[in-house]
Short mmCIF file of C-alpha atoms and ligand atoms in Angstrom, two decimals:
data_model
loop_
_atom_site.label_atom_id
_atom_site.label_comp_id
_atom_site.label_asym_id
_atom_site.label_seq_id
_atom_site.Cartn_x
_atom_site.Cartn_y
_atom_site.Cartn_z
CA MET A 174 0.00 0.00 0.00
CA LYS A 175 1.21 3.50 -0.77
CA GLU A 176 0.22 6.98 0.26
CA TYR A 177 -1.27 9.27 -2.37
CA LEU A 178 -2.15 12.91 -2.11
CA ILE A 179 -5.39 14.08 -3.69
CA TYR A 180 -5.69 17.75 -4.60
CA LEU A 181 -9.40 18.51 -4.32
CA ALA A 182 -11.49 21.09 -6.13
CA GLN A 183 -13.25 23.74 -4.10
CA ALA A 184 -16.60 23.33 -5.83
CA TYR A 185 -19.22 21.45 -3.79
CA PRO A 186 -16.85 20.26 -1.05
CA GLU A 187 -19.69 18.36 0.63
CA PHE A 188 -19.98 16.18 -2.48
CA ARG A 189 -16.28 15.31 -2.85
CA ARG A 190 -16.16 12.36 -0.52
CA ALA A 191 -19.25 10.74 -2.05
CA GLU A 192 -17.79 11.14 -5.53
CA LEU A 193 -14.41 9.61 -4.72
CA GLU A 194 -15.89 6.79 -2.62
CA SER A 195 -18.36 5.96 -5.38
CA LEU A 196 -15.67 5.91 -8.05
CA ALA A 197 -13.42 3.72 -5.91
CA ASP A 198 -16.29 1.35 -5.19
CA PHE A 199 -17.19 1.27 -8.87
CA PHE A 200 -13.66 0.07 -9.70
CA GLY A 201 -13.60 -2.32 -6.71
CA ILE A 202 -10.88 -0.30 -4.97
CA PRO A 203 -10.95 -0.01 -1.16
CA LEU A 204 -10.73 3.67 -0.23
CA ASP A 205 -10.99 5.16 3.24
CA MET A 206 -12.11 8.80 3.15
CA SER A 207 -13.39 8.96 6.73
CA HIS A 208 -10.77 11.62 7.59
CA HIS A 209 -11.94 13.92 4.78
CA ASN A 210 -12.16 17.54 5.90
CA VAL A 211 -14.35 19.82 3.77
CA GLU A 212 -12.23 22.81 4.80
CA ARG A 213 -8.98 21.41 3.39
CA PRO A 214 -7.96 21.19 -0.27
CA PHE A 215 -5.77 18.11 0.18
CA ILE A 216 -6.33 14.62 1.50
CA ILE A 217 -3.90 11.73 1.86
CA VAL A 218 -5.32 8.32 1.00
CA THR A 219 -3.85 4.84 0.81
CA LEU A 220 -4.05 2.83 -2.40
CA GLU A 221 -2.34 -0.28 -3.69
CA ASN A 222 -0.82 1.16 -6.84
CA ASP A 223 -0.75 3.93 -9.43
CA GLU A 224 -3.28 2.11 -11.61
CA GLN A 225 -5.93 2.47 -8.90
CA ALA A 226 -5.08 6.15 -8.47
CA LYS A 227 -5.40 6.68 -12.22
CA GLN A 228 -8.74 4.90 -12.50
CA ILE A 229 -10.34 7.02 -9.80
CA MET A 230 -8.83 10.35 -10.82
CA LYS A 231 -9.51 10.08 -14.55
CA ARG A 232 -13.22 10.36 -13.83
CA SER A 233 -13.23 12.74 -10.92
CA ILE A 234 -14.99 16.07 -11.32
CA LEU A 235 -14.48 17.32 -7.77
CA SER A 236 -10.73 16.67 -7.59
CA ARG A 237 -7.86 18.18 -9.50
CA GLY A 238 -5.19 15.52 -9.42
CA ILE A 239 -3.51 12.70 -7.55
CA TYR A 240 0.15 12.41 -6.58
CA GLU A 241 2.36 9.67 -5.21
CA LEU A 242 3.32 11.27 -1.91
CA TRP A 243 7.09 11.51 -1.42
CA GLY A 244 7.12 13.74 1.63
CA GLN A 245 5.43 16.51 3.55
CA GLY A 246 5.98 18.99 6.34
CA LYS A 247 5.21 22.37 7.80
CA THR A 248 8.46 23.86 6.53
CA TYR A 249 10.79 23.05 3.65
CA GLU A 250 13.36 21.67 6.11
CA GLU A 251 10.75 19.20 7.29
CA VAL A 252 9.73 18.33 3.74
CA HIS A 253 13.31 17.59 2.63
CA ALA A 254 14.00 15.53 5.74
CA ASN A 255 10.78 13.61 5.19
CA VAL A 256 11.45 13.01 1.47
CA LYS A 257 14.96 11.72 2.24
CA GLU A 258 13.71 9.50 5.04
CA THR A 259 10.68 7.95 3.35
CA SER A 260 11.38 8.09 -0.39
CA SER A 261 15.13 7.83 -1.04
CA ASP A 262 14.61 4.37 -2.56
CA ARG A 263 12.49 6.05 -5.23
CA PHE A 264 15.13 8.50 -6.45
CA GLY A 265 16.94 5.86 -8.51
CA ILE A 266 13.79 4.67 -10.30
CA TYR A 267 13.45 8.03 -12.05
CA LYS A 268 17.15 8.84 -12.42
CA GLU A 269 17.09 8.49 -16.21
CA SER A 270 13.57 9.90 -16.78
CA SER A 271 13.03 13.29 -18.35
CA PHE A 272 11.10 15.45 -15.93
CA LYS A 273 9.72 18.81 -14.98
CA PHE A 274 8.60 20.43 -11.76
CA ASP A 275 5.16 21.81 -11.18
CA PHE A 276 4.20 24.24 -8.45
CA ILE A 277 0.79 24.61 -6.80
CA ALA A 278 0.30 27.29 -4.16
CA TYR A 279 -3.23 26.86 -2.88
CA LYS A 280 -4.56 30.25 -1.71
CA GLY A 281 -1.03 31.58 -1.82
CA SER A 282 1.31 32.97 -4.42
CA ARG A 283 4.96 32.60 -5.27
CA SER A 284 7.04 34.60 -7.70
CA ASN A 285 8.88 32.73 -10.43
CA ASN A 286 12.14 33.34 -8.63
CA GLU A 287 10.84 31.92 -5.40
CA ARG A 288 9.56 28.87 -7.22
CA MET A 289 12.91 28.35 -8.91
CA GLU A 290 14.73 28.60 -5.60
CA ILE A 291 12.40 26.11 -3.95
CA ILE A 292 12.77 23.69 -6.84
CA GLN A 293 16.59 24.05 -6.80
CA ASP A 294 16.57 22.82 -3.23
CA PHE A 295 15.36 19.43 -4.46
CA SER A 296 18.60 18.90 -6.42
CA TYR A 297 19.57 16.06 -4.04
CA LEU A 298 17.06 13.93 -5.99
CA ALA A 299 19.92 13.82 -8.55
CA PHE A 300 17.75 13.21 -11.59
CA GLU A 301 19.86 12.99 -14.74
CA GLY A 302 17.20 12.51 -17.43
CA GLY A 303 17.02 16.21 -18.23
CA VAL A 304 14.30 18.78 -17.87
CA ARG A 305 11.62 18.63 -20.55
CA MET A 306 8.77 21.10 -20.34
CA LYS A 307 6.63 19.35 -22.94
CA ASN A 308 5.61 15.73 -22.35
CA PRO A 309 8.24 14.82 -19.78
CA ASP A 310 8.35 11.22 -18.52
CA GLN A 311 7.59 12.41 -14.99
CA ILE A 312 6.16 15.52 -13.36
CA PHE A 313 7.16 16.27 -9.78
CA SER A 314 4.95 18.63 -7.86
CA VAL A 315 5.40 20.93 -4.93
CA LEU A 316 2.00 21.63 -3.40
CA GLU A 317 1.62 24.35 -0.81
CA GLU A 318 -1.45 24.98 1.29
CA TYR A 319 -1.82 28.43 2.80
CA ASN A 320 -3.95 29.34 5.72
CA VAL A 321 -6.87 31.52 4.75
CA ASN A 322 -7.64 33.81 7.62
CA GLY A 323 -10.42 36.13 6.57
CA MET A 324 -9.21 38.48 3.87
CA GLU A 325 -5.61 38.48 4.98
CA LYS A 326 -3.26 36.55 2.76
CA ALA A 327 -0.81 34.32 4.60
CA SER A 328 2.82 34.77 3.60
CA GLU A 329 4.00 31.32 4.66
CA PRO A 330 2.38 28.02 3.80
CA LEU A 331 0.55 26.07 6.45
CA HIS A 332 1.60 22.76 4.99
CA ILE A 333 3.75 21.59 2.09
CA TYR A 334 3.62 18.35 0.12
CA PHE A 335 5.95 16.92 -2.47
CA GLY A 336 4.98 14.16 -4.86
CA ARG A 337 5.04 12.59 -8.28
CA GLN A 338 2.04 13.41 -10.43
CA ILE A 339 0.07 10.29 -11.27
CA GLN A 340 -3.07 11.57 -12.92
CA LEU A 341 -4.87 14.85 -13.43
CA SER A 342 -8.63 14.73 -13.04
CA ALA A 343 -11.34 14.98 -15.69
CA ARG A 344 -11.94 18.47 -14.30
CA THR A 345 -8.35 19.55 -14.81
CA GLU A 346 -8.46 18.07 -18.31
CA ASN A 347 -11.30 20.54 -19.07
CA VAL A 348 -14.39 18.37 -19.07
CA LEU A 349 -16.41 21.24 -17.56
CA ASP A 350 -15.55 23.51 -20.43
CA LYS A 351 -16.55 20.81 -22.89
CA TYR A 352 -19.98 20.33 -21.29
CA ASP A 353 -20.60 24.00 -20.48
CA LEU A 354 -24.29 24.68 -21.08
CA ARG A 355 -23.47 27.96 -22.81
CA LYS A 356 -21.73 26.02 -25.54
CA ARG A 357 -24.24 23.19 -25.80
CA LYS A 358 -26.23 23.10 -29.02
CA TYR A 359 -29.57 22.28 -27.40
CA ILE A 360 -30.59 23.51 -23.97
CA GLY A 361 -33.84 24.66 -22.38
CA THR A 362 -35.06 26.22 -19.15
CA THR A 363 -34.84 22.85 -17.41
CA SER A 364 -31.26 21.97 -18.47
CA PHE A 365 -29.31 20.81 -15.47
CA ASP A 366 -25.95 22.22 -14.45
CA ALA A 367 -23.21 20.39 -16.38
CA GLU A 368 -20.83 19.97 -13.46
CA LEU A 369 -23.47 18.51 -11.17
CA SER A 370 -24.83 16.25 -13.92
CA LEU A 371 -21.37 14.74 -14.26
CA VAL A 372 -21.01 14.45 -10.48
CA THR A 373 -24.43 12.76 -10.30
CA CYS A 374 -23.32 10.19 -12.87
CA ASN A 375 -20.12 9.51 -10.93
CA ILE A 376 -21.96 9.03 -7.65
CA GLY A 377 -24.63 7.05 -9.48
CA GLN A 378 -21.84 4.78 -10.79
CA VAL A 379 -22.65 5.18 -14.45
CA GLY A 380 -20.00 3.29 -16.41
CA PRO A 381 -19.02 1.77 -19.74
CA GLY A 382 -21.79 -0.35 -21.17
CA LYS A 383 -24.17 0.39 -18.31
CA VAL A 384 -27.72 1.21 -19.34
CA THR A 385 -28.48 4.53 -17.68
CA TYR A 386 -32.07 5.68 -17.51
CA ASP A 387 -33.37 9.20 -16.97
CA PRO A 388 -37.16 9.04 -16.61
CA PHE A 389 -37.51 12.85 -16.70
CA THR A 390 -35.16 13.57 -19.58
CA GLY A 391 -36.23 17.08 -20.63
CA THR A 392 -33.31 18.38 -22.70
CA GLY A 393 -31.17 15.37 -21.79
CA SER A 394 -28.52 16.85 -19.47
CA PHE A 395 -28.04 13.59 -17.59
CA LEU A 396 -27.98 11.56 -20.77
CA VAL A 397 -25.00 13.37 -22.26
CA ALA A 398 -23.21 13.29 -18.90
CA ALA A 399 -23.76 9.52 -18.69
CA ALA A 400 -22.36 8.99 -22.17
CA ASN A 401 -19.25 10.93 -21.20
CA PHE A 402 -18.42 8.07 -18.82
CA GLY A 403 -19.21 5.38 -21.37
CA GLY A 404 -22.78 4.80 -20.17
CA LEU A 405 -25.57 3.84 -22.56
CA PRO A 406 -28.24 6.46 -21.90
CA ILE A 407 -31.93 6.03 -22.50
CA GLY A 408 -34.49 8.64 -21.54
CA SER A 409 -38.17 9.34 -21.40
CA ASP A 410 -40.31 12.37 -20.71
CA ILE A 411 -43.99 13.15 -20.85
CA ASP A 412 -43.26 16.26 -22.88
CA ALA A 413 -42.57 15.32 -26.50
CA ARG A 414 -41.53 18.89 -27.33
CA ALA A 415 -38.55 18.83 -24.99
CA LEU A 416 -37.39 15.52 -26.43
CA ARG A 417 -37.88 16.69 -30.00
CA GLY A 418 -35.90 19.89 -29.55
CA LYS A 419 -35.86 22.87 -31.83
CA GLY A 420 -35.06 21.58 -35.27
CA GLU A 421 -32.44 19.32 -36.71
CA LYS A 422 -29.41 21.10 -35.29
CA ARG A 423 -30.81 21.79 -31.85
CA ASN A 424 -31.98 18.60 -30.28
CA ILE A 425 -30.75 15.83 -28.00
CA GLN A 426 -29.12 13.90 -30.85
CA ALA A 427 -27.22 17.04 -31.88
CA ASN A 428 -25.80 17.26 -28.36
CA PHE A 429 -24.49 13.70 -28.54
CA LYS A 430 -22.96 14.50 -31.90
CA GLN A 431 -21.33 17.60 -30.44
CA TYR A 432 -19.68 15.51 -27.72
CA GLY A 433 -18.73 12.63 -29.99
CA THR A 434 -20.83 10.13 -28.06
CA SER A 435 -23.62 9.39 -30.57
CA LEU A 436 -22.74 5.69 -30.52
CA ASN A 437 -23.58 5.49 -26.82
CA PHE A 438 -27.00 7.05 -27.19
CA LEU A 439 -29.76 4.42 -27.01
CA ASP A 440 -32.90 6.52 -27.47
CA VAL A 441 -35.53 8.78 -25.94
CA LEU A 442 -39.25 8.19 -25.87
CA THR A 443 -42.32 10.15 -24.93
CA MET A 444 -43.79 8.42 -21.90
CA ASP A 445 -45.50 9.20 -18.66
CA PHE A 446 -43.24 7.68 -16.02
CA THR A 447 -46.23 6.55 -13.98
CA ASN A 448 -47.43 4.51 -16.97
CA ASN A 449 -44.05 3.01 -17.75
CA ALA A 450 -43.99 1.02 -20.96
CA PHE A 451 -40.54 -0.58 -20.73
CA ARG A 452 -40.50 -4.32 -21.20
CA GLN A 453 -40.21 -6.08 -17.87
CA ASP A 454 -36.93 -7.72 -18.92
CA PHE A 455 -35.31 -4.54 -20.20
CA GLY A 456 -32.18 -4.27 -18.05
CA ILE A 457 -31.50 -0.90 -16.42
CA ASP A 458 -28.24 -0.57 -14.49
CA THR A 459 -28.49 2.95 -13.14
CA ILE A 460 -31.15 5.66 -12.80
CA VAL A 461 -30.12 9.33 -12.66
CA CYS A 462 -32.59 12.18 -12.80
CA ASP A 463 -34.04 15.47 -11.75
CA PRO A 464 -37.78 14.89 -11.24
CA PRO A 465 -40.27 17.68 -11.97
CA TYR A 466 -41.02 19.75 -8.92
CA GLY A 467 -43.35 22.19 -10.53
CA VAL A 468 -41.23 25.35 -10.70
CA ARG A 469 -39.98 25.42 -14.28
CA GLU A 470 -42.06 22.56 -15.54
CA GLY A 471 -45.39 20.98 -14.67
CA LEU A 472 -45.74 17.70 -12.91
CA LYS A 473 -48.40 15.96 -14.93
CA VAL A 474 -49.43 12.40 -15.54
CA CYS A 475 -51.67 10.91 -18.17
CA GLY A 476 -55.35 10.90 -17.26
CA ALA A 477 -58.40 13.13 -17.20
CA LYS A 478 -58.48 15.93 -14.65
CA HIS A 479 -62.26 15.62 -14.49
CA PRO A 480 -63.07 11.99 -15.26
CA GLU A 481 -66.79 12.69 -15.29
CA LYS A 482 -66.36 15.13 -18.18
CA ALA A 483 -64.16 12.70 -20.09
CA GLU A 484 -66.69 9.91 -19.98
CA GLY A 485 -67.40 8.39 -23.39
CA ARG A 486 -64.36 10.07 -25.02
CA GLU A 487 -62.89 6.69 -25.87
CA ASN A 488 -65.70 6.35 -28.40
CA VAL A 489 -64.79 9.48 -30.37
CA VAL A 490 -63.99 8.53 -33.96
CA ILE A 491 -62.03 10.67 -36.46
CA ASP A 492 -61.79 9.57 -40.11
CA GLY A 493 -63.03 6.13 -39.19
CA GLU A 494 -60.34 5.68 -36.52
CA LYS A 495 -60.73 5.82 -32.78
CA ALA A 496 -59.30 9.20 -31.80
CA HIS A 497 -57.19 7.90 -28.92
CA LEU A 498 -55.52 5.32 -31.18
CA ARG A 499 -54.39 7.87 -33.79
CA ARG A 500 -50.72 8.86 -33.94
CA ASP A 501 -51.57 12.53 -33.51
CA PHE A 502 -53.59 11.92 -30.35
CA ILE A 503 -52.52 14.10 -27.46
CA GLN A 504 -53.17 12.50 -24.11
CA PRO A 505 -55.18 14.45 -21.56
CA LYS A 506 -53.04 15.16 -18.49
CA LYS A 507 -53.85 15.66 -14.86
CA PRO A 508 -51.82 17.05 -11.96
CA TYR A 509 -50.02 14.69 -9.60
CA GLU A 510 -48.21 14.96 -6.27
CA LEU A 511 -44.39 15.08 -6.21
CA SER A 512 -44.41 12.84 -3.13
CA ASP A 513 -46.29 10.17 -5.07
CA LEU A 514 -44.01 10.53 -8.08
CA LEU A 515 -40.93 10.04 -5.89
CA ASP A 516 -42.60 7.01 -4.38
CA ASP A 517 -43.19 5.64 -7.87
CA LEU A 518 -39.55 6.31 -8.68
CA LEU A 519 -38.31 4.37 -5.66
CA PHE A 520 -40.63 1.45 -6.35
CA PHE A 521 -39.53 1.38 -9.98
CA ALA A 522 -35.86 1.42 -8.96
CA ALA A 523 -36.38 -1.30 -6.36
CA GLU A 524 -38.05 -3.49 -8.96
CA ARG A 525 -35.84 -2.81 -11.96
CA LEU A 526 -32.30 -2.19 -10.74
CA PRO A 527 -29.90 -5.09 -10.28
CA VAL A 528 -28.56 -5.68 -6.76
CA GLY A 529 -25.84 -3.05 -6.29
CA GLY A 530 -27.42 -0.74 -8.90
CA ARG A 531 -27.86 2.90 -7.93
CA LEU A 532 -30.65 5.44 -8.09
CA ALA A 533 -29.48 9.07 -7.88
CA PHE A 534 -31.96 11.92 -8.06
CA TRP A 535 -32.38 15.51 -6.97
CA MET A 536 -35.09 16.59 -4.55
CA PRO A 537 -35.83 20.20 -3.60
CA THR A 538 -36.65 21.07 0.01
CA ALA A 539 -37.51 24.28 1.84
CA ASN A 540 -34.82 24.99 4.43
CA ASP A 541 -37.19 26.07 7.18
CA ASP A 542 -39.20 22.89 7.35
CA PHE A 543 -36.76 20.21 6.28
CA GLU A 544 -36.46 17.12 8.41
CA VAL A 545 -34.50 14.12 7.41
CA ASN A 546 -37.59 11.89 7.46
CA GLN A 547 -38.93 13.81 4.44
CA ILE A 548 -36.55 11.73 2.40
CA PRO A 549 -38.52 8.90 0.82
CA GLN A 550 -37.38 5.36 1.56
CA HIS A 551 -37.96 1.93 0.12
CA GLU A 552 -37.26 -1.25 2.03
CA GLN A 553 -35.09 -2.67 -0.77
CA LEU A 554 -33.05 0.51 -1.28
CA GLU A 555 -30.41 1.74 1.11
CA LEU A 556 -29.92 5.50 1.21
CA LEU A 557 -26.17 6.00 0.73
CA TYR A 558 -25.94 9.77 0.42
CA ASN A 559 -28.07 12.82 1.12
CA LEU A 560 -25.97 15.67 -0.28
CA GLU A 561 -27.21 19.20 0.01
CA GLN A 562 -26.72 22.13 -2.34
CA VAL A 563 -27.92 25.14 -0.39
CA PHE A 564 -29.58 28.16 -1.96
CA ASN A 565 -30.97 31.06 -0.01
CA LYS A 566 -34.21 29.66 1.35
CA TRP A 567 -34.25 26.27 -0.20
CA SER A 568 -31.92 23.45 -1.03
CA ARG A 569 -31.76 20.71 -3.50
CA ARG A 570 -30.53 17.38 -2.34
CA LEU A 571 -28.85 14.68 -4.29
CA LEU A 572 -30.28 11.47 -2.87
CA VAL A 573 -28.41 8.32 -3.76
CA TYR A 574 -29.72 4.84 -3.04
CA VAL A 575 -28.36 1.39 -3.74
CA LYS A 576 -30.52 -1.64 -4.41
CA ARG A 577 -29.83 -4.35 -1.83
CA ASP A 578 -30.59 -8.05 -2.01
CA GLU A 579 -33.51 -9.68 -0.25
CA THR A 580 -31.57 -10.09 3.02
CA TYR A 581 -31.76 -6.30 3.41
CA LYS A 582 -34.93 -4.97 4.97
CA GLY A 583 -35.22 -1.23 5.32
CA GLU A 584 -38.33 0.83 5.80
CA THR A 585 -40.74 2.06 3.15
CA THR A 586 -41.92 5.63 3.73
CA ASN A 587 -43.40 8.31 1.56
CA GLY A 588 -41.39 11.08 3.20
CA LEU A 589 -43.10 14.18 1.89
CA LYS A 590 -46.61 12.83 2.14
CA SER A 591 -46.28 11.32 5.61
CA GLN A 592 -45.00 14.70 6.79
CA ASN A 593 -47.88 16.47 5.13
CA ILE A 594 -45.39 18.86 3.60
CA LYS A 595 -46.82 21.63 1.46
CA ASN A 596 -46.09 21.27 -2.16
CA PHE A 597 -42.59 22.65 -2.92
CA ARG A 598 -44.06 24.74 -5.73
CA VAL A 599 -46.44 26.52 -3.32
CA ARG A 600 -43.58 27.28 -0.94
CA TYR A 601 -41.30 28.41 -3.78
CA PHE A 602 -43.77 30.85 -5.28
CA GLY A 603 -44.81 31.92 -1.77
CA ARG A 604 -41.14 32.91 -1.25
CA PHE A 605 -40.87 30.46 1.64
CA THR A 606 -42.66 32.83 4.01
CA GLU A 607 -44.42 31.56 7.16
CA GLU A 608 -47.79 31.98 5.46
CA SER A 609 -46.73 29.68 2.67
CA ARG A 610 -46.02 26.84 5.12
C1 SAM B 216 -36.80 19.13 -13.82
S1 SAM B 216 -37.19 18.64 -15.42
C2 SAM B 216 -35.82 17.66 -15.86
C3 SAM B 216 -34.96 18.41 -16.78
C4 SAM B 216 -33.84 17.63 -17.39
N1 SAM B 216 -32.93 17.14 -16.38
C5 SAM B 216 -33.10 18.47 -18.42
O1 SAM B 216 -31.89 18.29 -18.53
O2 SAM B 216 -33.70 19.28 -19.12
C6 SAM B 216 -38.45 17.47 -15.20
C7 SAM B 216 -39.02 16.86 -16.45
O3 SAM B 216 -40.02 15.92 -16.06
C8 SAM B 216 -41.00 15.89 -17.07
N2 SAM B 216 -42.19 15.28 -16.52
C9 SAM B 216 -43.19 15.84 -15.80
N3 SAM B 216 -44.10 14.91 -15.47
C10 SAM B 216 -43.67 13.73 -16.00
C11 SAM B 216 -44.19 12.40 -16.01
N4 SAM B 216 -45.32 12.10 -15.42
N5 SAM B 216 -43.48 11.45 -16.66
C12 SAM B 216 -42.32 11.75 -17.30
N6 SAM B 216 -41.80 12.98 -17.32
C13 SAM B 216 -42.45 13.96 -16.68
C14 SAM B 216 -41.14 17.34 -17.49
O4 SAM B 216 -41.67 17.42 -18.80
C15 SAM B 216 -39.68 17.83 -17.41
O5 SAM B 216 -39.06 17.76 -18.66
#
C-alpha cells in the first residue's frame, strides 16, 4: 500500500467524498475517506498502486489531481528531511527519466524566482534525465497549502507536500468547459448544471456499457453526462416537445454528436413515467434524474383531470379511426403529487435495478421545514448519500440509493406525504414565508 495525495477542487466540497468513494467502489478499490475535511484542499489516501489512483482520478470532477506522496511537512526543512527519510529508494527509479517540476500554491502565491529557488533545493534527488517542459516522462509537484484567515493573505504556507504526479482529473483536463451549457447546441429552461450532472453520474456509478435511464429527460442533461463516462443512456419524458428539440441542429441527438458520443445514445421516448412502458426484462443498471417539482415545468401524468367530463371520449372517432388510437392523439393530463411521483420512482428502482445498482436523483426542500424523514425510503433501497446544495431559502438534495438483495430490509416511507409537507411549488412561489407553510 502507498500513500497518495489528492488535490481537491473547491466546488461542492460536501460532495467530494461521495464522488471519490463511489468511483473507488465502482472500480472495486478499497478507499478510506473517513478523515476527509471539507475545509482542506488536500487529503492523503492509501491505495495499492498507481493504476488504482489513475482509475479514480480520470473520472473525478471534484478533484484536481492525484500524486504519489514523497514527503510533507510544515516547513521546507521538514519536507526535505521527510522526502529523504521515506522516499530515497524512489530517487533511482526516475534517475534516467526526463522530468519537470510543477508548483501549486493553494490560496497563496509565489514569484517565479521563489519557485525556482524552492525547486533548486530538491537537487539532491539527482535526476539525470534532463528537464523537458513538454511531455516529460515524470512531473514532480510541490504543493503548498496556505492558511486563509479572513481576507488576509498568509505569507507562509501552512503545509507543504511533495509528490510525483500520477493523474490529473477529468476536471483539470477541461471536461467542464466541454460540457458547459453555454456552448451546448440544445438547452432549455430545465437543463441541469453540467458539473453537477457529471457528479451525479459519478456518484450514481454510471459506467461503460451500463444502461443509464433518466425518466424525466427534458433536454437530456443527464444523458450526455452519462455517455461521457461510457454509459448507454436512454431517456423518457412526458413532454414530447422537450425531447424533439428545436429543429435538426438543436436537439438531444445534436448534443451527442457535439460531444462525440452518438454511438452510446440508445434513445428517448415520450412516456409518462407513472405509466411506464418498458418491457419487464429490459435491463437498467443505473437511474439518474431530476424529477419535476413544478417550478420550471409541470408535474403531470396521463389521465383526465375531471373523469366525469371525459366519460365516453374513448368512443370518439375521427376519419373512421378511434381518436385515442391515432398517432396525432394528445393524451389528456392531470396534476399529480411530487411525493407520489418520488414514491413511484423508488418502487420502480427497487423493482428494476440489479442488486448493487444505484438510483441518484435531486429533490428540492424548503430549508425552514426540512427534516430528514422527508426523504422517501424503500425497504429494498439503502440510502447511501443525502448531499445538500444550499440556496438562499431552499436546497436541493442529491439522494443516492443502492438496491440491496432480499436479506436487506429497510423501511418504506413516503417522506413528503407522511409529513404532510406543502407542495414545494407553493412554498417556492410563496417565497418560503411563514404563510406559505
Ligand atoms: C426538472 S425537469 C428535468 C430536466 C432535465 N434534467 C433536463 O436536462 O432538461 C423534469 C421533467 O419531467 C418531465 N415530466 C413531468 N411529469 C412527468 C411524467 N409524469 N413522466 C415523465 N416525465 C415527466 C417534465 O416534462 C420535465 O421535462
